[in-house]
Amino acid sequence: DILHQRVGLWAKLPTSSNPAEPQAQPLAQTKTDTPEEEISAVHFNQILEDLGPENLVDFSKRFYDDLISTGNAMLDAQVEGKWDVVKLHAHSLKSSTLSFGLSHLSELAATIEKQCKAQTMPDPELLKIWPSRAKVAMAALDERLKRLNIAPFS
């Protein structure tokens, strides 16, 4: 399905310098890069029901801050060669992003975690794209809140 195709493009990084081999297209250049692709309605509706609209905005702000700070912590751990710390953060992000309905971010975190489970340092490019992916995902959340006439958090 489209989700698996998109995640596959996001997670693939060039593995060869051979120009004849197809390379993954960067996210910003894809035609289907829209905020609506980022949020699973089932998960979003559940968290909206659990928190209520009045609490969702405040929770979203704190969640976004956590996405960025944990992403930065993964980068720091990668620089220090601590793949086990990267794995711990990626596992946490995998779960929390999925509970918010941010399937693409969850898949990215899962890819990072999988690389760490192999007891190798994850591809640094995957860690570097985390902040931009988090911003896209949270913009999608913001848009979803606006469509529901809930004050956006941004």
Coordinates of C-alpha atoms in Angstrom, one line a residue, residues 29 50 64 76 98 103:
Q29 CA 10.7 15.9 -3.9
D50 CA -8.7 9.6 25.5
Y64 CA 6.5 17.8 19.9
D76 CA 24.3 12.8 20.5
L98 CA 2.4 5.3 16.6
S103 CA 2.9 6.1 11.2

